[in-house]
Amino acid sequence: MKTQMTDMLDIEIPLAAFSHCRDVVAAVTNAGGIGVLGATAFTPDQLELELRWLDEHTGGRPYGVDLLAPAKLSFTDETPEQLLAMVPAQHIAFMQDMLHKYGVLDSADDYTLNPSTPSVAPDQVSAALEVAFKHPIKLIANALGVPPQEMIDLGKKNGVPVAALVGKVRHAEKQQERGVDLIVAQGYEAGGHTGEIATMVLTPEVVDAVSPTPVLAAGGIATGRQFAAALALGAAGAWTGSVWLTTDEAETDPVVKQKFLDAGSSDTERSRARTGKPARQLITAYHEAWASSNNPDPLPMPLQGVLVNQAWGRIAAASTKGVPGAAELDSYFVGQVVGLMRQAQPAREVVRNFMDGLVEAYSGLQEQLEG
Ligand SMILES: Cc1cc2nc3c(=O)[nH]c(=O)nc-3n(C[C@H](O)[C@H](O)[C@H](O)COP(=O)(O)O)c2cc1C
């Protein structure tokens, strides 16, 4: 295939796979698309190990790195200690009770907070960028807002395209002005942090607004038919996330993986209950508790993360150990396409299905056009 995306990234299939799991990234890259490693959770040293592994397992084929690096390099001016002090006692009591009630904690008093923010720590952004650009990356992406100038400058200097996710036309225009090379128009139905405009509407709007800058469609793309639709909307390719969470290679918590395979498209919601910003995730008892009118409202980012991040580590660990209450709470970010994710399969197979479905969709349309 040939699109602006395949030309820019030197790939065969205009398909990007966002994943936190290096095995998924390598499998998609080796199958002709581009795997993009979600690197937010790694320290620079861990990132170095991940990228070294990817270099050894991708044979020089293109892969990318995605960071969550805010333009001003921090979500907040507060120190970790100040953040801890800002979490209201009522919220802590609510989470303590929830974890106690569902058998995650033996005693409600064991509850602990975590002051780390859901981005690369401000003092580590430069170090993470330095590590990334030491490797032969073919794409660097930023998840939230305009990338820091340092990312754009390093991209230009090293000839590595810089991508950024947007949920509104205005944001896409701003990204283009700042020198971003590839815009990912991510719709409402996507897993993770997402805006309010659906992919079907957002993609052509953004394509028209930033032409000739290439645009990838993201959100709601898990099959070849949806891949075909993305290209028909004017996108240069598709950017996908959820569909990889149920692949054999994905390190998704096994309880959650099974929940995804069983879930329908109505089983997700955009909720502030996990990070403080609207992020689409599988609805469980956790979200129902937060949504109840008797309970407190989620805190803004980054305070909600400070409140619940540690708890999520405990919920996942207890759920994996078979604690029934923990399994009821257990969840993860996923898009509405979860309803189409019906069987665990190798990532390479998913890439093949995307291509087969794309070809089938186009030949079906061709037949219809010819009458
Ligand atoms: C589990 C999960 C975590 C995500 N984390 C990030 C992230 O850290 N950075 C980012 O740019 N996008 C992130 N996203 C969004 C994806 O990059 C992608 O835009 C989205 O998954 C596309 O929609 P889909 O889920 O319908 O495929 C995440 C998505 C999921 C499902």
XYZ file of C-alpha atoms and ligand atoms in Angstrom:
402
model
C 0.000 0.000 0.000
C 1.028 3.616 -0.453
C -0.275 6.546 1.591
C 1.356 9.638 3.112
C 1.810 7.524 6.244
C 3.585 4.616 4.542
C 5.871 7.094 2.746
C 6.650 9.106 5.878
C 7.366 6.100 8.104
C 8.697 3.683 5.491
C 6.157 0.959 6.299
C 4.027 -1.377 4.175
C 0.669 -1.105 5.940
C -0.632 2.287 7.146
C -1.452 0.939 10.588
C -0.022 2.131 13.918
C -0.423 0.061 17.082
C -0.097 1.868 20.396
C 0.867 -0.525 23.184
C 2.674 -0.495 26.514
C 3.923 -3.973 25.717
C 7.116 -4.302 23.683
C 6.103 -7.729 22.314
C 3.012 -6.220 20.702
C 5.070 -3.324 19.321
C 7.628 -5.692 17.785
C 4.953 -8.027 16.363
C 3.114 -5.206 14.582
C 6.321 -3.659 13.270
C 7.493 -7.048 12.009
C 4.117 -7.612 10.321
C 4.495 -4.440 8.222
C 2.735 -1.778 10.328
C 4.359 0.382 12.997
C 4.312 -0.495 16.679
C 4.480 2.489 19.028
C 5.653 1.880 22.586
C 3.650 3.748 25.249
C 6.574 4.788 27.410
C 4.933 6.919 30.083
C 5.399 4.459 32.906
C 9.113 3.846 32.279
C 12.025 5.590 33.931
C 14.743 6.584 31.435
C 16.749 3.497 32.468
C 13.776 1.190 31.895
C 13.067 2.886 28.570
C 16.662 2.228 27.520
C 16.191 -1.507 28.225
C 12.857 -1.628 26.372
C 14.265 0.113 23.309
C 17.376 -2.029 23.287
C 15.084 -5.074 23.299
C 13.038 -3.592 20.449
C 16.198 -2.923 18.422
C 17.143 -6.578 18.838
C 13.679 -7.858 17.871
C 12.648 -5.641 14.955
C 15.588 -6.123 12.577
C 15.830 -2.442 11.649
C 12.117 -2.136 10.837
C 10.395 1.077 11.979
C 8.948 1.462 15.450
C 7.932 4.507 17.500
C 7.749 5.827 21.058
C 4.828 7.645 22.710
C 5.360 9.899 25.726
C 2.861 11.788 27.821
C 4.917 14.959 28.056
C 2.921 18.131 28.760
C 4.209 21.285 26.988
C 4.997 22.992 30.268
C 6.604 19.736 31.434
C 4.338 19.410 34.463
C 0.652 19.104 35.262
C 1.115 20.985 38.460
C 3.404 23.383 40.289
C 2.880 21.564 43.587
C 5.515 19.328 45.129
C 4.597 15.659 45.792
C 4.222 16.486 49.511
C 1.849 19.363 48.730
C -0.185 17.101 46.433
C -0.549 14.497 49.185
C -1.796 17.163 51.569
C -4.396 18.362 49.029
C -6.331 15.074 48.886
C -9.514 15.527 50.978
C -9.995 13.176 53.933
C -13.505 12.353 52.655
C -12.056 10.947 49.420
C -9.475 8.874 51.242
C -12.188 7.458 53.521
C -14.331 6.576 50.482
C -11.506 4.656 48.789
C -10.459 2.995 52.056
C -14.007 1.750 52.578
C -14.317 0.528 48.997
C -11.137 -1.522 49.136
C -12.064 -2.894 52.524
C -15.602 -3.777 51.431
C -14.361 -5.651 48.335
C -11.708 -7.600 50.232
C -8.695 -5.853 48.692
C -7.524 -4.567 52.086
C -7.823 -6.471 55.345
C -8.046 -3.257 57.273
C -9.324 0.041 55.884
C -6.394 1.734 57.635
C -3.863 0.201 55.235
C -4.779 2.648 52.470
C -1.873 4.621 50.962
C -1.583 7.487 48.482
C 0.839 7.842 45.573
C 2.099 11.305 44.627
C 3.459 10.372 41.191
C 1.646 12.020 38.265
C 0.433 10.171 35.159
C 3.082 11.668 32.896
C 6.796 11.256 32.531
C 7.992 13.073 35.656
C 8.903 16.662 34.688
C 12.559 16.230 35.534
C 12.666 13.072 33.411
C 11.181 14.295 30.131
C 14.536 15.458 28.766
C 16.203 12.242 29.919
C 13.449 10.115 28.307
C 13.811 12.067 25.048
C 17.572 11.658 25.123
C 17.181 7.885 25.526
C 14.550 7.649 22.777
C 16.640 9.567 20.244
C 19.698 7.397 20.884
C 17.734 4.558 19.269
C 16.662 4.292 15.616
C 13.057 5.357 16.334
C 10.998 6.307 13.268
C 8.256 8.202 15.128
C 7.873 10.058 18.404
C 4.346 10.819 19.615
C 2.949 12.956 22.387
C -0.283 12.024 24.094
C -1.486 15.197 25.712
C -1.485 18.662 24.212
C 1.255 20.352 22.235
C 4.573 18.485 22.574
C 7.347 20.228 24.477
C 9.530 22.315 22.126
C 12.435 20.020 22.946
C 10.581 17.048 21.404
C 9.819 19.004 18.223
C 13.406 20.273 17.937
C 14.904 16.808 18.473
C 12.484 15.323 15.924
C 13.565 17.883 13.291
C 17.258 17.475 14.093
C 17.108 13.674 13.841
C 14.673 13.465 10.914
C 12.090 11.692 13.106
C 8.455 12.695 12.496
C 6.640 14.017 15.579
C 3.011 12.965 16.067
C 0.417 14.312 18.490
C -3.046 13.159 19.511
C -5.956 15.607 19.211
C -9.688 15.460 19.901
C -10.726 18.802 18.369
C -10.040 20.696 15.131
C -8.735 23.708 17.074
C -6.142 21.518 18.779
C -5.075 20.031 15.433
C -4.497 23.514 13.997
C -2.432 24.466 17.010
C -0.326 21.323 16.701
C 0.271 22.017 13.020
C 1.356 25.604 13.789
C 3.854 24.298 16.324
C 5.484 22.031 13.738
C 3.945 18.597 14.435
C 4.387 16.347 11.369
C 1.583 13.832 11.863
C -1.759 14.468 13.565
C -3.655 11.624 15.232
C -7.366 12.549 15.281
C -8.686 10.516 18.169
C -12.451 10.211 18.538
C -14.805 9.857 21.479
C -15.090 6.074 21.171
C -11.350 5.508 21.791
C -9.891 3.831 24.855
C -7.994 6.045 27.316
C -8.187 9.851 27.553
C -10.496 11.051 24.864
C -12.607 14.018 23.792
C -16.249 14.365 22.818
C -16.260 14.211 19.013
C -16.689 10.850 17.294
C -13.998 9.570 14.910
C -16.447 9.591 11.964
C -16.913 13.362 12.376
C -13.506 14.369 13.712
C -11.348 12.684 11.054
C -12.616 14.479 7.925
C -12.830 17.757 9.864
C -9.184 17.512 10.923
C -8.049 16.244 7.502
C -9.573 19.336 5.852
C -8.253 21.719 8.506
C -4.577 20.683 8.421
C -4.086 19.469 4.829
C -1.450 18.668 3.545
C -0.240 17.495 7.002
C -1.128 13.793 7.169
C -3.785 12.702 9.653
C -4.289 9.273 11.209
C -7.753 8.274 12.393
C -7.943 6.808 15.898
C -10.777 5.500 18.015
C -13.116 2.689 17.100
C -10.802 0.915 14.655
C -10.381 -2.804 15.318
C -11.337 -4.445 12.016
C -10.497 -4.149 8.332
C -13.883 -2.577 7.638
C -13.135 0.195 10.123
C -9.614 0.546 8.713
C -11.148 0.982 5.255
C -13.558 3.592 6.646
C -10.632 5.542 8.162
C -8.916 5.719 4.762
C -12.200 6.636 3.096
C -12.513 9.563 5.529
C -9.255 10.953 4.158
C -6.900 9.627 6.823
C -3.412 8.552 5.741
C -3.738 5.552 8.051
C -5.153 4.222 11.302
C -3.834 4.555 14.876
C -5.146 1.807 17.129
C -4.910 0.907 20.816
C -7.656 -1.256 22.305
C -7.531 -4.129 19.835
C -4.004 -5.112 20.977
C -5.044 -5.528 24.617
C -6.482 -8.999 23.992
C -3.641 -10.274 21.812
C -1.554 -13.186 23.047
C 1.460 -10.900 23.466
C -0.321 -8.278 25.600
C 0.506 -8.214 29.292
C -3.082 -7.296 30.164
C -4.120 -8.558 33.608
C -5.750 -11.962 32.831
C -8.995 -11.126 34.681
C -9.345 -7.934 32.669
C -8.426 -9.690 29.417
C -11.313 -12.119 29.938
C -13.658 -9.268 30.859
C -12.725 -7.538 27.586
C -13.415 -10.702 25.582
C -16.850 -10.972 27.231
C -17.748 -7.253 27.045
C -20.062 -5.467 24.620
C -19.707 -2.016 23.087
C -21.961 -0.487 25.799
C -19.736 -1.679 28.625
C -17.303 1.266 28.613
C -17.648 4.859 29.712
C -15.651 8.065 29.763
C -15.039 8.486 33.454
C -12.897 10.804 35.581
C -12.733 8.191 38.328
C -9.306 6.839 37.418
C -7.131 9.805 36.403
C -9.259 12.900 37.019
C -9.696 13.559 33.274
C -12.310 11.793 31.128
C -10.789 8.484 30.048
C -12.710 5.610 28.480
C -12.518 2.370 30.448
C -14.476 -0.778 31.143
C -17.272 -0.062 33.650
C -17.048 -2.120 36.834
C -18.168 -1.881 40.456
C -15.403 0.732 40.916
C -17.025 3.167 38.459
C -20.497 2.447 39.773
C -19.338 3.345 43.293
C -17.838 6.651 42.105
C -20.981 7.457 40.100
C -23.316 6.962 43.079
C -24.823 10.259 44.215
C -23.920 9.582 47.878
C -20.222 9.430 47.092
C -17.672 12.182 46.399
C -16.922 13.432 42.877
C -13.550 12.453 41.393
C -10.766 14.990 42.002
C -9.088 16.870 39.115
C -5.891 15.489 37.523
C -3.358 14.886 39.034
C -5.022 14.565 42.457
C -7.293 11.681 41.470
C -4.184 9.700 40.451
C -2.546 10.526 43.765
C -5.664 9.171 45.467
C -6.205 5.968 43.467
C -2.988 4.848 41.696
C -1.701 2.798 44.595
C -5.167 1.292 45.052
C -5.177 0.151 41.420
C -1.944 -1.745 41.898
C -3.572 -3.510 44.843
C -6.835 -4.217 43.026
C -4.961 -5.790 40.078
C -2.725 -7.882 42.368
C -5.664 -9.141 44.460
C -7.753 -9.828 41.361
C -4.936 -11.913 39.833
C -4.714 -13.845 43.121
C -8.411 -14.697 42.813
C -9.968 -12.351 45.406
C -13.575 -12.203 44.101
C -14.257 -8.610 45.243
C -11.075 -7.392 43.561
C -12.161 -9.064 40.321
C -15.463 -7.161 40.538
C -13.590 -3.845 40.762
C -10.865 -4.723 38.255
C -10.853 -2.724 35.010
C -8.624 -0.971 32.501
C -8.754 1.607 29.737
C -10.449 0.312 26.600
C -12.562 1.729 23.779
C -16.019 0.902 22.513
C -14.432 -1.549 20.053
C -14.115 -3.896 23.012
C -17.434 -5.276 21.716
C -15.613 -6.523 18.610
C -12.706 -8.110 20.487
C -13.995 -11.674 20.693
C -10.927 -13.912 20.816
C -7.346 -13.725 21.993
C -4.994 -14.110 19.044
C -1.416 -13.304 18.054
C -0.816 -9.661 17.116
C 0.488 -10.751 13.701
C -2.887 -12.386 13.057
C -4.685 -9.161 13.985
C -2.566 -7.269 11.430
C -3.443 -9.892 8.809
C -7.156 -9.579 9.675
C -6.914 -5.793 9.266
C -5.476 -6.211 5.764
C -7.870 -8.996 4.693
C -10.848 -7.013 5.978
C -9.644 -3.851 4.244
C -9.320 -5.596 0.892
C -12.717 -7.255 1.314
C -14.367 -3.946 2.229
C -12.926 -2.179 -0.807
C -13.849 -4.940 -3.241
C -17.370 -4.998 -1.780
C -17.649 -1.246 -2.350
C -16.199 -1.588 -5.836
C -18.869 -4.156 -6.718
C -21.573 -1.876 -5.364
C -20.233 1.071 -7.348
C -20.189 -0.949 -10.527
C -23.791 -2.020 -9.832
C -4.980 0.998 27.638
C -4.786 2.248 26.865
C -3.822 3.156 27.294
C -3.572 4.297 26.540
N -2.576 5.146 26.926
C -2.168 6.113 26.077
C -0.974 6.855 26.322
O -0.299 6.682 27.345
N -0.588 7.726 25.377
C -1.303 7.928 24.219
O -0.885 8.719 23.358
N -2.456 7.274 23.985
C -2.879 6.372 24.867
N -4.016 5.662 24.593
C -4.808 5.975 23.381
C -4.243 5.232 22.153
O -3.010 5.816 21.764
C -5.199 5.297 20.967
O -5.356 6.637 20.530
C -6.580 4.734 21.216
O -6.489 3.506 21.887
C -7.302 4.546 19.879
O -8.614 4.125 20.059
P -9.063 2.583 20.233
O -8.795 2.315 21.668
O -10.502 2.597 19.888
O -8.204 1.752 19.310
C -4.327 4.539 25.358
C -5.313 3.648 24.967
C -5.563 2.508 25.702
C -6.623 1.546 25.236
